[in-house]
Amino acid sequence: MLSFEASVNSNVVKKLKALIVDDDTITRMILKALLMKFGVETHEAKNGQEAILAHHSGACFDLILMDLYMPVMNGHQTTKELRDMHVCSLIVGMTSQEKEEEKKSFMDAGLDYYY
Amino acid sequence: MEQIQRKLAEYTASLYNEKILDEQFIQLQQLQDESNPDFVVEVVSLFFEDSERLLNELAKALNQTNVDFKKLDANVHQLKGSSSSIGAQRVQRVCISFRNYCDDRNVEGCLKCLQQVKIEYTLVKNKLETLFKLEKQFVDAGGSFPVV
């Protein structure tokens, strides 16, 4: 599978699909608008459980933007579960937390990048 | 129209000079385009709704005999996040102090921060509402904003 960056830069016509996993409506709106500027088809999940259910229903995404702190199922748990399901999407973690050990733990759950 | 344009430019500059808004607001404006013409107003309106709900929750939480600092911190974290998302710098900064008082379980500190965050929120709300009014006057007078 092409990396997200390579896909954007290549002449591949296939529309990229992204899943935004965040409990905050404003964050989802902003990320959706940003991704749409790049022609990315966006989907949303309000928490990790919705993200897992979407995958169980057969959805797959090129990119998953994953918030850390969410009700019902947090980003750490969700990322780990998606990787256990052999989901190979690019998963980028997002959080304003500054504690290094929390960032490292989130990365260790299976993120590709952290923002 | 030139007078309105100048007034709008000066007012906008003052919002950044007084640190009421930061560059995140500019980034929001850059996401607005012909396919999403009311994006900024929609996001900001949602911020107003969310903030007012959160401020009520914070006041309720601090009014309890046994303050639930975990719940308090979660609400302040949310307010910090949404204020940061729209560039409401001064609101965000008070939230940072607020969270520190939550960590210290300092009720008095939290109450002071709640008062301060209400002041900063009211200020940014009034300023943004005035900004949107000026932008509307500018457009009604025949002005247009560059499409990104």
Coordinates of C-alpha atoms in Angstrom, one line a residue:
Chain A
M1 CA 0.0 0.0 0.0
L2 CA 1.3 3.5 -0.9
S3 CA 2.2 5.7 2.0
F4 CA -0.2 8.6 2.5
E5 CA 2.4 11.2 1.3
A6 CA 3.3 9.1 -1.8
S7 CA -0.4 8.7 -2.7
V8 CA -1.0 12.5 -2.5
N9 CA 2.1 13.2 -4.6
S10 CA 1.5 10.5 -7.2
N11 CA -0.8 10.6 -10.2
V12 CA -2.9 7.8 -8.7
V13 CA -6.6 8.8 -9.3
K14 CA -8.0 6.8 -6.4
K15 CA -9.6 9.1 -3.8
L16 CA -7.9 8.7 -0.4
K17 CA -10.2 7.9 2.5
A18 CA -9.6 9.2 6.0
L19 CA -11.3 8.5 9.3
I20 CA -11.3 11.2 12.0
V21 CA -11.7 9.7 15.4
D22 CA -12.3 12.5 18.0
D23 CA -15.1 13.2 20.5
D24 CA -14.8 17.0 19.9
T25 CA -17.2 18.2 17.1
I26 CA -15.1 21.4 16.4
T27 CA -11.9 19.4 15.9
R28 CA -13.7 17.0 13.6
M29 CA -15.1 19.9 11.5
I30 CA -11.7 21.6 11.2
L31 CA -9.9 18.4 10.2
K32 CA -12.7 17.4 7.8
A33 CA -12.4 20.9 6.1
L34 CA -8.6 20.6 6.0
L35 CA -8.6 17.1 4.4
M36 CA -11.3 18.0 1.9
K37 CA -9.0 20.8 0.6
F38 CA -6.7 17.9 -0.4
G39 CA -9.5 16.0 -2.0
V40 CA -9.6 13.4 0.7
E41 CA -12.9 11.6 1.4
T42 CA -13.5 11.9 5.2
H43 CA -15.5 9.9 7.6
E44 CA -16.0 10.5 11.3
A45 CA -16.2 8.6 14.6
K46 CA -17.0 10.2 17.9
N47 CA -15.0 7.6 19.9
G48 CA -12.9 4.5 19.5
Q49 CA -15.8 2.2 19.7
E50 CA -17.4 3.8 16.6
A51 CA -14.1 3.5 14.8
I52 CA -13.8 -0.2 15.6
L53 CA -17.5 -0.8 14.6
A54 CA -16.8 0.9 11.2
H55 CA -13.9 -1.5 10.6
H56 CA -16.0 -4.5 11.6
S57 CA -18.6 -3.4 9.0
G58 CA -15.9 -3.6 6.3
A59 CA -14.8 0.0 6.0
C60 CA -11.1 0.6 5.4
F61 CA -9.2 3.9 5.4
D62 CA -5.9 5.1 4.1
L63 CA -5.5 7.4 7.0
I64 CA -6.8 7.5 10.6
L65 CA -6.5 10.6 12.7
M66 CA -6.8 9.4 16.3
D67 CA -7.5 11.6 19.4
L68 CA -6.1 10.2 22.6
Y69 CA -8.7 11.1 25.3
M70 CA -12.2 10.1 24.3
P71 CA -15.1 8.7 26.3
V72 CA -16.3 5.0 25.8
M73 CA -12.9 4.0 24.2
N74 CA -9.8 6.1 24.2
G75 CA -7.3 6.4 21.4
H76 CA -4.6 4.2 23.0
Q77 CA -7.0 1.3 23.3
T78 CA -8.5 1.8 19.9
T79 CA -5.2 2.0 18.1
K80 CA -4.1 -1.3 19.8
E81 CA -7.3 -3.0 18.9
L82 CA -7.1 -1.8 15.2
R83 CA -3.6 -3.2 15.0
D84 CA -4.7 -6.5 16.6
M85 CA -7.3 -6.6 13.8
H86 CA -4.4 -6.2 11.3
V87 CA -5.6 -2.8 10.2
C88 CA -2.7 -1.4 8.3
S89 CA -3.9 2.1 7.7
L90 CA -1.6 5.0 8.5
I91 CA -2.6 6.0 12.1
V92 CA -1.7 9.5 13.3
G93 CA -2.2 10.3 17.0
M94 CA -3.4 13.7 18.1
T95 CA -3.3 15.1 21.6
S96 CA -2.3 18.3 23.4
Q97 CA -0.9 16.3 26.3
E98 CA 2.7 17.2 26.9
K99 CA 3.8 14.3 29.2
E100 CA 6.5 12.3 27.3
E101 CA 5.5 9.0 28.9
E102 CA 1.9 9.4 27.6
K103 CA 3.1 10.2 24.1
K104 CA 5.4 7.2 24.1
S105 CA 2.7 4.9 25.4
F106 CA 0.4 6.2 22.6
M107 CA 3.1 5.6 20.0
D108 CA 3.7 2.1 21.4
A109 CA 0.0 1.2 20.9
G110 CA 0.7 1.2 17.2
L111 CA 0.7 4.8 15.8
D112 CA 2.7 5.6 12.7
Y113 CA 3.1 9.3 13.7
Y114 CA 2.2 11.6 16.5
Y115 CA 1.0 15.2 16.2
Chain B
M1 CA -16.6 50.8 0.9
E2 CA -13.0 51.9 1.4
Q3 CA -13.9 53.2 4.8
I4 CA -15.5 49.9 5.8
Q5 CA -12.5 48.0 4.5
R6 CA -10.1 50.2 6.5
K7 CA -12.3 49.8 9.6
L8 CA -12.4 46.0 9.1
A9 CA -8.6 45.8 8.6
E10 CA -7.9 47.9 11.7
Y11 CA -10.4 45.9 13.9
T12 CA -8.9 42.6 12.7
A13 CA -5.4 43.8 13.4
S14 CA -6.4 44.8 16.9
L15 CA -7.7 41.3 17.7
Y16 CA -4.2 39.9 17.0
N17 CA -2.4 42.8 18.7
E18 CA -4.4 42.3 21.9
K19 CA -3.9 38.5 21.7
I20 CA -7.6 37.9 21.7
L21 CA -7.0 35.7 18.6
D22 CA -3.9 33.9 17.4
E23 CA -2.8 32.5 14.0
Q24 CA -5.1 29.5 14.4
F25 CA -8.0 31.8 13.5
I26 CA -6.2 32.7 10.2
Q27 CA -5.9 29.0 9.5
L28 CA -9.6 28.6 10.0
Q29 CA -10.3 31.5 7.6
Q30 CA -8.1 29.7 5.0
L31 CA -10.3 26.7 5.2
Q32 CA -13.3 28.7 4.1
D33 CA -14.0 28.7 0.4
E34 CA -16.8 28.6 -2.2
S35 CA -17.7 25.0 -1.3
N36 CA -17.7 25.9 2.4
P37 CA -18.6 29.7 2.5
D38 CA -19.9 29.8 6.1
F39 CA -17.2 27.6 7.6
V40 CA -15.8 30.2 10.1
V41 CA -19.2 31.3 11.4
E42 CA -20.3 27.7 11.8
V43 CA -17.2 26.7 13.7
V44 CA -17.3 29.8 15.9
S45 CA -21.0 29.3 16.6
L46 CA -20.3 25.8 17.7
F47 CA -17.5 27.1 19.9
F48 CA -20.0 29.6 21.6
E49 CA -22.5 26.8 22.2
D50 CA -19.9 24.4 23.6
S51 CA -18.3 27.0 25.8
E52 CA -21.5 28.2 27.4
R53 CA -22.4 24.6 28.2
L54 CA -18.9 23.9 29.6
L55 CA -18.9 27.1 31.7
N56 CA -22.3 26.1 33.2
E57 CA -20.9 22.6 34.0
L58 CA -17.8 24.2 35.6
A59 CA -19.8 26.5 37.8
K60 CA -22.0 23.6 38.9
A61 CA -19.0 21.4 39.6
L62 CA -17.4 24.1 41.8
N63 CA -20.6 24.6 43.6
Q64 CA -20.6 21.0 45.0
T65 CA -19.6 20.3 48.6
N66 CA -17.2 17.6 47.3
V67 CA -15.7 18.9 44.1
D68 CA -15.1 16.2 41.5
F69 CA -11.7 17.5 40.3
K70 CA -11.4 14.8 37.6
K71 CA -14.7 15.8 36.0
L72 CA -13.7 19.5 36.4
D73 CA -10.4 18.9 34.7
A74 CA -12.0 17.0 31.9
N75 CA -14.4 20.0 31.2
V76 CA -11.5 22.5 31.4
H77 CA -9.5 20.2 29.0
Q78 CA -12.4 20.3 26.6
L79 CA -12.7 24.1 26.8
K80 CA -8.9 24.5 26.3
G81 CA -9.1 22.3 23.2
S82 CA -11.9 24.1 21.6
S83 CA -10.6 27.6 22.4
S84 CA -7.2 26.5 20.9
S85 CA -9.0 25.2 17.8
I86 CA -10.5 28.5 17.0
G87 CA -7.5 30.6 18.1
A88 CA -9.1 32.1 21.3
Q89 CA -5.6 32.5 22.8
R90 CA -6.6 34.3 26.1
V91 CA -9.3 31.7 26.9
Q92 CA -6.9 28.9 26.2
R93 CA -4.2 30.5 28.5
V94 CA -6.6 30.8 31.4
C95 CA -7.6 27.1 30.9
I96 CA -3.9 26.1 31.3
S97 CA -3.8 27.8 34.7
F98 CA -7.2 26.3 35.5
R99 CA -5.9 22.8 34.9
N100 CA -3.0 23.4 37.2
Y101 CA -5.3 24.4 40.0
C102 CA -7.4 21.3 39.3
D103 CA -4.2 19.1 39.6
D104 CA -3.5 20.8 42.9
R105 CA -7.2 20.3 44.0
N106 CA -7.2 24.1 44.8
V107 CA -10.9 25.2 44.9
E108 CA -10.1 28.9 45.4
G109 CA -7.7 28.9 42.5
C110 CA -10.3 27.1 40.4
L111 CA -13.0 29.6 41.3
K112 CA -10.7 32.5 40.4
C113 CA -9.9 30.8 37.0
L114 CA -13.6 30.3 36.4
Q115 CA -14.2 34.0 36.8
Q116 CA -11.3 34.8 34.6
V117 CA -12.3 32.4 31.9
K118 CA -15.8 33.8 31.8
I119 CA -14.4 37.3 31.3
E120 CA -12.1 36.2 28.5
Y121 CA -14.8 34.1 26.9
T122 CA -17.3 37.0 26.9
L123 CA -14.6 39.3 25.5
V124 CA -13.7 37.0 22.6
K125 CA -17.4 36.3 21.9
N126 CA -18.2 40.1 21.7
K127 CA -15.1 40.7 19.6
L128 CA -15.9 37.9 17.1
E129 CA -19.6 39.0 16.8
T130 CA -18.4 42.5 16.0
L131 CA -15.9 41.1 13.5
F132 CA -18.6 39.1 11.7
K133 CA -20.9 42.2 11.6
L134 CA -18.1 44.3 10.0
E135 CA -17.4 41.5 7.5
K136 CA -21.0 41.4 6.5
Q137 CA -21.1 45.2 6.1
F138 CA -18.0 44.9 3.9
V139 CA -19.6 42.2 1.7
D140 CA -22.9 44.1 1.6
A141 CA -21.0 47.2 0.4
G142 CA -19.7 45.1 -2.5
G143 CA -16.4 43.9 -1.0
S144 CA -15.1 40.4 -1.4
F145 CA -12.5 38.3 0.4
P146 CA -9.7 36.6 -1.6
V147 CA -10.6 32.9 -2.2
V148 CA -7.8 30.6 -1.1

